[in-house]
Amino acid sequence: MRIALDAMGGDHAPHAPISGALLALSELGPAHSIQLVGSTELITAHLDELWRGEFAPLRGEQERVTVVEAPEMIEMGDKPLAAIRSKPRSSMVVGLKLQSAGDSDAFVSAGNTGAQMAASTVLLRLHAGLSRPAISTLLPTVREPMVLVDSGANVDSSPEELCQFARLGSVYAEDILGRTNPSVALLNIGEEEEKGSAVVKKAYEMLRQSDLNFQGNIEGRDIVSGGSNRGPVDVLVCDGFVGNVLLKFYESVAALMSTLMVREGLDRSRVANALRGFDYSDYGGAPLLGVRGVSIISHGSSSPRAIKNAILVAQRAVESRMNEHIGRRLQAAESEIA
Amino acid sequence: MRIALDAMGGDHAPHAPISGALLALSELGPAHSIQLVGSTELITAHLDELWRGEFAPLRGEQERVTVVEAPEMIEMGDKPLAAIRSKPRSSMVVGLKLQSAGDSDAFVSAGNTGAQMAASTVLLRLHAGLSRPAISTLLPTVREPMVLVDSGANVDSSPEELCQFARLGSVYAEDILGRTNPSVALLNIGEEEEKGSAVVKKAYEMLRQSDLNFQGNIEGRDIVSGGSNRGPVDVLVCDGFVGNVLLKFYESVAALMSTLMVREGLDRSRVANALRGFDYSDYGGAPLLGVRGVSIISHGSSSPRAIKNAILVAQRAVESRMNEHIGRRLQAAESEIA
C-alpha cells in the first residue's frame, strides 16, 4: 500500500507531516510505503536531518519513503475551488492525482480543508447518488468515541443528505472502528419524534424507515455520555453547520478546562491524564466520506503524532475496503427506494 | 415589587423553589415580596417547617411571602399548548395571570419550559413585530459570560428573526448585565462574511447594516474565550436548534470534566473551585425575551441557590425596565426599516 502525504499542509509543515510519516513507518509494517508530496528540496533537506538525528534507528526503512515533487502550495486562506484550479502543481492536487492515476492508495493532508474537499471531489469523484462528500470526525465520550457526520462539509443539508450521512457514518464505524451493526442517532433538541427543525423531522421519518440501526434522537447533553438511556450511539448525524460548531467548541472546551485546572494549582500531568481521552491527536484523521477513494483530513494544528494516526486511519480505510463498502451501501439504499 | 414563583415547577419542587424564595428575601430588600404559587396546603406545610428550622432567623420577614392557590400542576412531559389549555388552574397559568392582571411584576419557574413559553406568549403577549419569544442564556467564558440568543425557543429561524434575537439580546446585556453598547456576533462555521447557511449569510448582511454593534461571525472555538481576535462578544446570535444543542452540550461537558478529574484522584474542592465559573446555578434564570412582561426560565434541576438567583434576575429585569426598553428598541428598528 502506498499512502501519499501532503508534506506542505498544516500549521507545522513541513516538520510535522514529515516526522509523522517517519513515526508511522514502524506501525504500518514493511509492505507499506509513504509518498511525501511537496517541494523536493525542502522535503529532502528535512528528511536528511531526521534520518541523521531522531530517526537514525529507522534508516534501514529509507526506501519506504519516496518524495513526489509539487512546487506549488495551497495556503490556509486560499479560496478552495480557485486554489485547486490556479495551483495544479500544488501538493494537494498532485497528491490526489497520484491516487486517481492509480499510483497511490490514499491521501492525507493537514492543509486547507475546503481545498482538500474540492480537490478530492473533482479528482476522485463521488459515489453515485451523492451531491457532496461529508466529513466524519470522532467525538470523545465516556464510552467509546462516537462518529460525527457531518462535521462541516455541508450546510443546509436536506433530509435525504442527512440519511446519506447516516449511511456513510455507519460504514466508517464498521470498517474503521470495528463496530458491529452500528447504532445511528439524530442530533436534536429533544428526544421525542416530533422535535426539531422541518429537515430534522423529515430525516427522522426517513431514518426510521431505513435499514439502518436507527436509535432515534439524542440531545446535546447525551454526547459526552456516549448515548441516551436507549443505549450507546456509534454514529451521530447532523447538518455540517451544527456539527462544525459543536466540534470546534468541544476541542476548545477541553483545552480550557485543562488551563483552568492547572491555573488552580492542580498537577499538570494528572490533569492531562484525566483528559487523555480528549486528545484529538489520538484520533488523527477524519475521512472525507463519499469520494471514490481515500482522502483523510487532519487538523491544521496536527502534531507528528496526529499525522501518524491519520496515516494509520488511511491504512485501515484501504485495508477494510471502506470505499467499496460505501459504494455498495449507497447502491443498496438506491435500489430499496426504487 | 412582587415576584411570583412557581412553587410546583422543577425536579426538586416544592422544596427548591420555596427554599430559594426564602434565600432571596434578604438580598431582595424590604420593599419586595414573593408570591408562592401552587398547592396552598403543600406550600404552607413546607413554609412552616422552613420558618421553624433553617430560616428561623428570617421569621420577621414572613409577611413578604404570600401564597397563591393553584391546585393544578403542569408536568415536565406535558405537551405545552394542550397543558396550558387543559390546566387553567396550574401554578404556571395562575402565576402568569397574576402579572397580566397587574397583581405581580414578574414570574419565575423551573417547570416545563415549553409550557412557560406558551403560557407567557398567550398571557403576557408579544411585542409588536415579533412572531415568537426567544430564550437568552448566559454562557460561561474565560472573560465575562456571553448572552446566547436563542437557546432553544425557535427552530428554522429566518434572517429577520436572527436580527430580532440580536436586538433582544443587546437590551438584556445592557439592562441585566450592565454592558455598554454590547457587541453582537453571529455564530458561524467560519469568520469570513461568505460562510454559513443561506439564512446565516443573509442575517450577516442585515446585521451589518443595522444600528447594532455587530462584530461579525465567530466560530464554536471562540465561545469559551469570550470572543475572537476582533474583541469580546456580549451577545451571541444563533438559531435555537444550534443554541440548544450547544447549551446542553456545554452543561454536560463541564460536569464530565469534573467527574474525570475527581476519578483521577484530584482534589474535589479544588476541581470545583477551578470550575466555579461553570456553575449554572450562579446564573439562575434565563429571561424569555420578547414577551410584554417578565418571565424567567430556570433549569429543571435548579437548586435553591439557582432559584434565588433567578429571582434576582427577575428583580433586575423589572428595575431596569428591560421590557419597556425592548419595546422601544424593536419599534426603532421597525421605523428604521420603514
Tab-separated table of N, CA and C in Angstrom, chain A residues 79 142 152 155-156 187-190 192 194 196-200 219-224 240-242 244-246 248-254 256-258 260-261 263-267 270-271 273-276 278 299, chain B residues 79 142 152 155-156 187-190 192 194 196-200 219-224 240-242 244-246 248-254 256-258 260-261 263-267 270-271 273-276 278 299:
chain	number	residue	atom	x	y	z
A	79	LYS	N	-9.046	30.469	-1.425
A	79	LYS	CA	-10.408	30.004	-1.741
A	79	LYS	C	-10.285	28.626	-2.386
A	142	VAL	N	-17.542	9.256	27.283
A	142	VAL	CA	-17.101	8.407	28.397
A	142	VAL	C	-17.086	6.936	27.996
A	152	GLY	N	-18.801	19.430	9.017
A	152	GLY	CA	-18.501	20.729	8.435
A	152	GLY	C	-18.391	20.822	6.929
A	155	VAL	N	-23.637	22.681	4.574
A	155	VAL	CA	-24.652	23.408	5.326
A	155	VAL	C	-25.957	23.278	4.548
A	156	ASP	N	-27.062	23.569	5.215
A	156	ASP	CA	-28.381	23.458	4.590
A	156	ASP	C	-28.616	22.070	3.997
A	187	LEU	N	-28.999	14.101	15.936
A	187	LEU	CA	-28.815	15.150	16.944
A	187	LEU	C	-30.021	16.088	16.873
A	188	ASN	N	-30.665	16.293	18.027
A	188	ASN	CA	-31.891	17.090	18.029
A	188	ASN	C	-32.017	17.851	19.345
A	189	ILE	N	-33.063	18.660	19.448
A	189	ILE	CA	-33.259	19.477	20.653
A	189	ILE	C	-34.180	18.795	21.659
A	190	GLY	N	-34.538	17.556	21.396
A	190	GLY	CA	-35.357	16.794	22.325
A	190	GLY	C	-35.376	15.363	21.838
A	192	GLU	N	-38.053	13.379	21.669
A	192	GLU	CA	-39.327	12.991	21.054
A	192	GLU	C	-39.272	13.148	19.538
A	194	GLU	N	-41.325	14.278	17.416
A	194	GLU	CA	-41.865	15.487	16.778
A	194	GLU	C	-40.990	16.721	16.996
A	196	GLY	N	-37.680	19.361	16.715
A	196	GLY	CA	-36.662	19.769	15.770
A	196	GLY	C	-37.144	20.592	14.600
A	197	SER	N	-36.200	20.901	13.719
A	197	SER	CA	-36.480	21.681	12.524
A	197	SER	C	-37.233	20.805	11.525
A	198	ALA	N	-37.766	21.439	10.495
A	198	ALA	CA	-38.518	20.711	9.475
A	198	ALA	C	-37.649	19.620	8.838
A	199	VAL	N	-36.396	19.956	8.534
A	199	VAL	CA	-35.493	18.996	7.891
A	199	VAL	C	-35.220	17.798	8.805
A	200	VAL	N	-34.965	18.080	10.063
A	200	VAL	CA	-34.632	17.013	11.008
A	200	VAL	C	-35.839	16.098	11.249
A	219	GLU	N	-29.856	14.352	22.433
A	219	GLU	CA	-29.677	15.783	22.671
A	219	GLU	C	-28.211	16.111	22.916
A	220	GLY	N	-27.908	17.399	22.960
A	220	GLY	CA	-26.540	17.859	23.209
A	220	GLY	C	-25.938	17.253	24.471
A	221	ARG	N	-26.783	17.072	25.478
A	221	ARG	CA	-26.266	16.565	26.750
A	221	ARG	C	-25.910	15.090	26.703
A	222	ASP	N	-26.382	14.362	25.686
A	222	ASP	CA	-26.132	12.916	25.607
A	222	ASP	C	-24.803	12.585	24.930
A	223	ILE	N	-24.161	13.591	24.340
A	223	ILE	CA	-22.955	13.302	23.559
A	223	ILE	C	-21.827	12.795	24.443
A	224	VAL	N	-21.489	13.536	25.496
A	224	VAL	CA	-20.351	13.094	26.315
A	224	VAL	C	-20.608	11.756	26.992
A	240	GLY	N	-23.820	19.881	8.714
A	240	GLY	CA	-22.453	20.322	8.957
A	240	GLY	C	-22.332	21.640	9.704
A	241	PHE	N	-23.378	22.451	9.687
A	241	PHE	CA	-23.328	23.714	10.445
A	241	PHE	C	-23.273	23.409	11.943
A	242	VAL	N	-24.235	22.617	12.397
A	242	VAL	CA	-24.287	22.233	13.811
A	242	VAL	C	-23.040	21.419	14.171
A	244	ASN	N	-20.071	21.389	12.862
A	244	ASN	CA	-18.854	22.189	12.895
A	244	ASN	C	-18.767	23.046	14.159
A	245	VAL	N	-19.894	23.668	14.513
A	245	VAL	CA	-19.929	24.480	15.740
A	245	VAL	C	-19.607	23.603	16.949
A	246	LEU	N	-20.252	22.445	16.989
A	246	LEU	CA	-20.085	21.524	18.107
A	246	LEU	C	-18.646	21.019	18.217
A	248	LYS	N	-15.791	22.293	16.978
A	248	LYS	CA	-14.826	23.332	17.343
A	248	LYS	C	-14.993	23.729	18.802
A	249	PHE	N	-16.236	23.748	19.258
A	249	PHE	CA	-16.485	24.071	20.660
A	249	PHE	C	-15.895	22.997	21.569
A	250	TYR	N	-16.114	21.740	21.216
A	250	TYR	CA	-15.628	20.609	22.023
A	250	TYR	C	-14.105	20.662	22.139
A	251	GLU	N	-13.445	20.907	21.005
A	251	GLU	CA	-11.983	20.972	21.017
A	251	GLU	C	-11.495	22.064	21.967
A	252	SER	N	-12.182	23.205	21.929
A	252	SER	CA	-11.713	24.340	22.723
A	252	SER	C	-12.036	24.182	24.200
A	253	VAL	N	-13.143	23.517	24.522
A	253	VAL	CA	-13.564	23.469	25.912
A	253	VAL	C	-12.671	22.522	26.724
A	254	ALA	N	-12.205	21.445	26.103
A	254	ALA	CA	-11.304	20.539	26.818
A	254	ALA	C	-9.998	21.263	27.151
A	256	LEU	N	-9.656	24.494	27.521
A	256	LEU	CA	-9.957	25.485	28.557
A	256	LEU	C	-9.988	24.849	29.940
A	257	MET	N	-10.651	23.702	30.042
A	257	MET	CA	-10.769	23.022	31.335
A	257	MET	C	-9.380	22.704	31.887
A	258	SER	N	-8.525	22.225	30.996
A	258	SER	CA	-7.170	21.894	31.405
A	258	SER	C	-6.447	23.137	31.930
A	260	LEU	N	-7.771	25.838	33.214
A	260	LEU	CA	-8.346	26.263	34.493
A	260	LEU	C	-7.852	25.402	35.647
A	261	MET	N	-7.716	24.097	35.406
A	261	MET	CA	-7.259	23.173	36.455
A	261	MET	C	-5.808	23.475	36.840
A	263	ARG	N	-4.203	26.258	36.366
A	263	ARG	CA	-4.169	27.581	36.992
A	263	ARG	C	-4.552	27.494	38.468
A	264	GLU	N	-5.434	26.546	38.788
A	264	GLU	CA	-5.874	26.332	40.172
A	264	GLU	C	-4.793	25.616	40.980
A	265	GLY	N	-3.685	25.244	40.327
A	265	GLY	CA	-2.586	24.620	41.037
A	265	GLY	C	-2.631	23.104	41.024
A	266	LEU	N	-3.563	22.526	40.271
A	266	LEU	CA	-3.636	21.069	40.217
A	266	LEU	C	-2.514	20.526	39.326
A	267	ASP	N	-2.084	19.322	39.650
A	267	ASP	CA	-0.931	18.731	38.990
A	267	ASP	C	-1.163	18.535	37.484
A	270	ARG	N	-1.376	14.952	36.014
A	270	ARG	CA	-2.597	14.213	36.368
A	270	ARG	C	-3.809	14.800	35.646
A	271	VAL	N	-3.821	16.118	35.469
A	271	VAL	CA	-4.901	16.748	34.693
A	271	VAL	C	-4.866	16.208	33.265
A	273	ASN	N	-3.676	13.448	32.301
A	273	ASN	CA	-4.082	12.054	32.343
A	273	ASN	C	-5.604	11.914	32.376
A	274	ALA	N	-6.237	12.761	33.184
A	274	ALA	CA	-7.702	12.735	33.277
A	274	ALA	C	-8.341	13.066	31.932
A	275	LEU	N	-7.655	13.922	31.167
A	275	LEU	CA	-8.221	14.380	29.897
A	275	LEU	C	-7.663	13.621	28.696
A	276	ARG	N	-6.969	12.501	28.939
A	276	ARG	CA	-6.272	11.872	27.813
A	276	ARG	C	-7.230	11.421	26.710
A	278	PHE	N	-9.471	13.068	25.523
A	278	PHE	CA	-9.894	14.235	24.756
A	278	PHE	C	-8.790	14.792	23.881
A	299	HIS	N	-6.304	17.800	11.261
A	299	HIS	CA	-6.424	19.120	11.860
A	299	HIS	C	-5.238	19.978	11.427
B	79	LYS	N	-47.614	18.211	26.966
B	79	LYS	CA	-47.497	19.000	25.737
B	79	LYS	C	-47.861	20.443	26.083
B	142	VAL	N	-13.976	32.557	29.521
B	142	VAL	CA	-12.857	32.972	30.371
B	142	VAL	C	-12.926	34.458	30.683
B	152	GLY	N	-33.111	27.941	22.398
B	152	GLY	CA	-33.998	26.794	22.245
B	152	GLY	C	-35.474	27.078	22.048
B	155	VAL	N	-36.872	27.027	16.160
B	155	VAL	CA	-36.072	26.346	15.146
B	155	VAL	C	-36.464	26.941	13.802
B	156	ASP	N	-35.613	26.719	12.800
B	156	ASP	CA	-35.876	27.262	11.463
B	156	ASP	C	-36.089	28.772	11.488
B	187	LEU	N	-23.012	33.307	15.342
B	187	LEU	CA	-22.325	32.022	15.427
B	187	LEU	C	-22.298	31.390	14.038
B	188	ASN	N	-21.101	31.041	13.574
B	188	ASN	CA	-20.974	30.552	12.211
B	188	ASN	C	-19.856	29.514	12.118
B	189	ILE	N	-19.667	28.961	10.935
B	189	ILE	CA	-18.658	27.912	10.758
B	189	ILE	C	-17.339	28.479	10.242
B	190	GLY	N	-17.256	29.797	10.170
B	190	GLY	CA	-16.013	30.437	9.760
B	190	GLY	C	-16.161	31.921	10.022
B	192	GLU	N	-15.276	34.384	7.964
B	192	GLU	CA	-15.485	35.170	6.758
B	192	GLU	C	-16.965	35.408	6.489
B	194	GLU	N	-18.700	35.318	3.876
B	194	GLU	CA	-19.430	34.458	2.934
B	194	GLU	C	-19.685	33.045	3.476
B	196	GLY	N	-21.308	29.954	5.867
B	196	GLY	CA	-22.534	29.574	6.551
B	196	GLY	C	-23.705	29.195	5.685
B	197	SER	N	-24.819	28.953	6.349
B	197	SER	CA	-26.053	28.581	5.666
B	197	SER	C	-26.643	29.816	4.994
B	198	ALA	N	-27.639	29.591	4.129
B	198	ALA	CA	-28.272	30.699	3.420
B	198	ALA	C	-28.853	31.714	4.417
B	199	VAL	N	-29.507	31.228	5.459
B	199	VAL	CA	-30.131	32.108	6.454
B	199	VAL	C	-29.080	32.937	7.190
B	200	VAL	N	-28.009	32.295	7.575
B	200	VAL	CA	-26.967	32.982	8.343
B	200	VAL	C	-26.260	34.033	7.480
B	219	GLU	N	-16.703	31.577	15.636
B	219	GLU	CA	-16.814	30.125	15.468
B	219	GLU	C	-16.994	29.447	16.828
B	220	GLY	N	-17.309	28.160	16.777
B	220	GLY	CA	-17.502	27.385	18.000
B	220	GLY	C	-16.313	27.490	18.952
B	221	ARG	N	-15.119	27.582	18.393
B	221	ARG	CA	-13.920	27.616	19.227
B	221	ARG	C	-13.726	28.950	19.950
B	222	ASP	N	-14.451	30.000	19.506
B	222	ASP	CA	-14.285	31.323	20.113
B	222	ASP	C	-15.170	31.534	21.336
B	223	ILE	N	-16.096	30.614	21.581
B	223	ILE	CA	-17.063	30.837	22.661
B	223	ILE	C	-16.386	30.855	24.027
B	224	VAL	N	-15.628	29.809	24.334
B	224	VAL	CA	-15.033	29.777	25.676
B	224	VAL	C	-14.047	30.914	25.903
B	240	GLY	N	-32.287	28.647	17.455
B	240	GLY	CA	-32.492	27.881	18.677
B	240	GLY	C	-32.081	26.419	18.586
B	241	PHE	N	-32.016	25.880	17.387
B	241	PHE	CA	-31.575	24.488	17.238
B	241	PHE	C	-30.102	24.382	17.639
B	242	VAL	N	-29.283	25.210	17.026
B	242	VAL	CA	-27.848	25.221	17.328
B	242	VAL	C	-27.625	25.629	18.790
B	244	ASN	N	-29.574	25.375	21.384
B	244	ASN	CA	-29.997	24.365	22.334
B	244	ASN	C	-28.994	23.217	22.418
B	245	VAL	N	-28.516	22.759	21.255
B	245	VAL	CA	-27.520	21.686	21.229
B	245	VAL	C	-26.260	22.138	21.980
B	246	LEU	N	-25.836	23.353	21.678
B	246	LEU	CA	-24.627	23.902	22.279
B	246	LEU	C	-24.759	24.046	23.794
B	248	LYS	N	-26.879	22.580	25.966
B	248	LYS	CA	-26.986	21.303	26.679
B	248	LYS	C	-25.643	20.581	26.678
B	249	PHE	N	-24.914	20.718	25.575
B	249	PHE	CA	-23.597	20.107	25.491
B	249	PHE	C	-22.645	20.758	26.501
B	250	TYR	N	-22.682	22.075	26.562
B	250	TYR	CA	-21.795	22.827	27.459
B	250	TYR	C	-22.053	22.438	28.916
B	251	GLU	N	-23.333	22.376	29.274
B	251	GLU	CA	-23.684	21.993	30.643
B	251	GLU	C	-23.129	20.617	30.989
B	252	SER	N	-23.233	19.685	30.021
B	252	SER	CA	-22.830	18.314	30.316
B	252	SER	C	-21.320	18.143	30.318
B	253	VAL	N	-20.623	18.924	29.502
B	253	VAL	CA	-19.186	18.701	29.356
B	253	VAL	C	-18.432	19.194	30.596
B	254	ALA	N	-18.909	20.262	31.225
B	254	ALA	CA	-18.253	20.743	32.444
B	254	ALA	C	-18.408	19.708	33.555
B	256	LEU	N	-18.817	16.501	33.107
B	256	LEU	CA	-17.977	15.363	32.751
B	256	LEU	C	-16.522	15.613	33.145
B	257	MET	N	-16.027	16.815	32.834
B	257	MET	CA	-14.630	17.147	33.133
B	257	MET	C	-14.380	17.004	34.639
B	258	SER	N	-15.316	17.507	35.411
B	258	SER	CA	-15.188	17.430	36.857
B	258	SER	C	-15.131	15.966	37.314
B	260	LEU	N	-14.147	13.373	35.592
B	260	LEU	CA	-12.891	12.763	35.168
B	260	LEU	C	-11.735	13.172	36.080
B	261	MET	N	-11.726	14.452	36.496
B	261	MET	CA	-10.650	14.940	37.356
B	261	MET	C	-10.696	14.252	38.724
B	263	ARG	N	-12.122	11.410	39.453
B	263	ARG	CA	-11.805	9.995	39.257
B	263	ARG	C	-10.290	9.773	39.184
B	264	GLU	N	-9.589	10.765	38.651
B	264	GLU	CA	-8.128	10.705	38.535
B	264	GLU	C	-7.469	10.934	39.900
B	265	GLY	N	-8.285	11.216	40.920
B	265	GLY	CA	-7.746	11.389	42.266
B	265	GLY	C	-7.424	12.841	42.614
B	266	LEU	N	-7.797	13.774	41.755
B	266	LEU	CA	-7.527	15.180	42.055
B	266	LEU	C	-8.521	15.690	43.097
B	267	ASP	N	-8.079	16.647	43.869
B	267	ASP	CA	-8.860	17.151	44.996
B	267	ASP	C	-10.192	17.760	44.553
B	270	ARG	N	-10.788	21.567	44.999
B	270	ARG	CA	-10.014	22.432	44.097
B	270	ARG	C	-10.515	22.315	42.662
B	271	VAL	N	-10.954	21.131	42.289
B	271	VAL	CA	-11.558	20.967	40.966
B	271	VAL	C	-12.809	21.841	40.879
B	273	ASN	N	-13.455	24.437	42.534
B	273	ASN	CA	-13.011	25.830	42.528
B	273	ASN	C	-12.590	26.276	41.117
B	274	ALA	N	-11.837	25.398	40.448
B	274	ALA	CA	-11.393	25.713	39.090
B	274	ALA	C	-12.585	25.880	38.151
B	275	LEU	N	-13.648	25.125	38.441
B	275	LEU	CA	-14.812	25.130	37.545
B	275	LEU	C	-15.926	26.036	38.052
B	276	ARG	N	-15.641	26.886	39.030
B	276	ARG	CA	-16.751	27.625	39.642
B	276	ARG	C	-17.459	28.559	38.656
B	278	PHE	N	-18.365	27.772	35.873
B	278	PHE	CA	-19.240	26.958	35.024
B	278	PHE	C	-20.443	26.424	35.770
B	299	HIS	N	-33.605	26.349	35.097
B	299	HIS	CA	-33.284	24.969	34.758
B	299	HIS	C	-34.155	24.030	35.592
